[in-house]
Amino acid sequence: MRAPATLVTGIGQLVTNEPAQRSAGGVERLGLVTDAAMLVSDGLVVWSGRADELPSSDAFALAASDADVVDLHGATVLPGFVDSHTHLVFGGDRSAEFEARMSGAAYTAGGIRSTMAATREATDAELTDRLDAFVTELVAQGTTTFEIKSGYGLTVADEARLLTLAARVTDETTFLGAHVVPSEFAADPDAYVDLVVGEMLDACAPLARWIDAFCEEGAFTPEQSRRILAAGAARGLGVRLHASQLAPGAGIELAVSLDAASVDHCTHLTDADVALLAGSSTVATLLPGAEFSTRQPYPDARRLIDAGVTVAIASDCNPGSSFTSSMPFCIAVAVRDMGMTPAEAVWSATAGGAAALRRTDVGHLGPGARADFVALRAPSYVHLAYRPGVPLVDGAWRAGTRAA
Ligand code: NIG
Ligand code: FE
């Protein structure tokens, strides 16, 4: 027997991300509806709009009259957050490194190796328990789609192990064997690149949707990154790249030339980088938690948006540079310190994240979308930035089922 539909009522403000005009910017882009309702069936949004405009056709009337009703008593509802950049499978703890940084030490890519050592030592059960706890933490804060990267194993077996564990909880898995050169290859980094594009890619390509590399001083050069990403693309993986986190470099140009879905960090951009991004379909994914936790200057979201670049916000949740799983926190920082309006930040954390994963089924709440949505204990989406640090998420639904 078919499960009954769900009629969500009592929505004070609904963010659909379905603007009346496709080209709409600013607040218009959010496709706001007040006093709204939403009809959900088989995990999908069937209809959303003003409650007093529910279509009166027979099929609708029947579905709605049979439906289970969820009354949200005036809550704000928005699409679940799409966190397109996380590193959630790891062992160990780097709080001492964070404390040293807050006492003046600089962040470098080298810290990745200490997490790598702890991750290699951890059992599958330990990594799984921790990952499951992170997923609970994410969903409770309104994230309903999340990408997870490998990158703390850096052997063939360990990278495949991390991707296998990640695939239990998400379809958005990313092979990041090129996170940093492990110490055993310090004398010959190109031999490590050979391994990544050879045996490691053979083992990991079937377990991943994406390939990524950390193109930065202390990690991989643009030439090495190009080789790695091209090898992944040839195996059918989608391309994404970490670039320009610590200094400007050739990473943006590389990502755009490979039609990457996303280039992430984008903290240090030249005018030429911004122009390249604006003329491409590569999303610039900004990671406010990374600058917050490394005490670095924030990326300039305003400059990117004004140039016409599609911007996403993600958590970059990882034990080194950004140990937050909270998209509401990232939204608040992006508004306060990166020049975004609340509407832009909410769009970037939902529809922007979906674009960075080249997904059309999530990040909006129009007919046909997955019924992934969040209810806020607040009269408007603006409160996500206006009330930083306050747990406003009152419920999260994934494919129409209550998940938090
Ligand atoms: O996105 N930049 C590379 N990877 C992570 C940092 C990982 C770490 O320090 O452990 C990032 O910031
Ligand atoms: Fe990262």
PDB file of C-alpha atoms and ligand atoms in Angstrom, residues 85 87 149 176 179 242 265 287 316 318 321, ligand 2:
ATOM      1  CA  HIS A  85      32.757  19.928   1.532  1.00  0.00           C
ATOM      2  CA  HIS A  87      36.330  15.509   5.796  1.00  0.00           C
ATOM      3  CA  LYS A 149      36.216  13.208   1.336  1.00  0.00           C
ATOM      4  CA  LEU A 176      41.229  12.861  -1.948  1.00  0.00           C
ATOM      5  CA  HIS A 179      45.522  15.624   0.313  1.00  0.00           C
ATOM      6  CA  HIS A 242      41.025  22.758  -2.979  1.00  0.00           C
ATOM      7  CA  HIS A 265      38.497  27.913  -0.370  1.00  0.00           C
ATOM      8  CA  LEU A 287      34.576  27.799   3.811  1.00  0.00           C
ATOM      9  CA  ASP A 316      34.930  22.001   5.559  1.00  0.00           C
ATOM     10  CA  ASN A 318      37.843  18.540   9.543  1.00  0.00           C
ATOM     11  CA  SER A 321      41.501  23.801   9.846  1.00  0.00           C
TER      12      SER A 321
HETATM   13 FE    FE B   2      38.891  20.695   2.859  1.00  0.00          FE
END
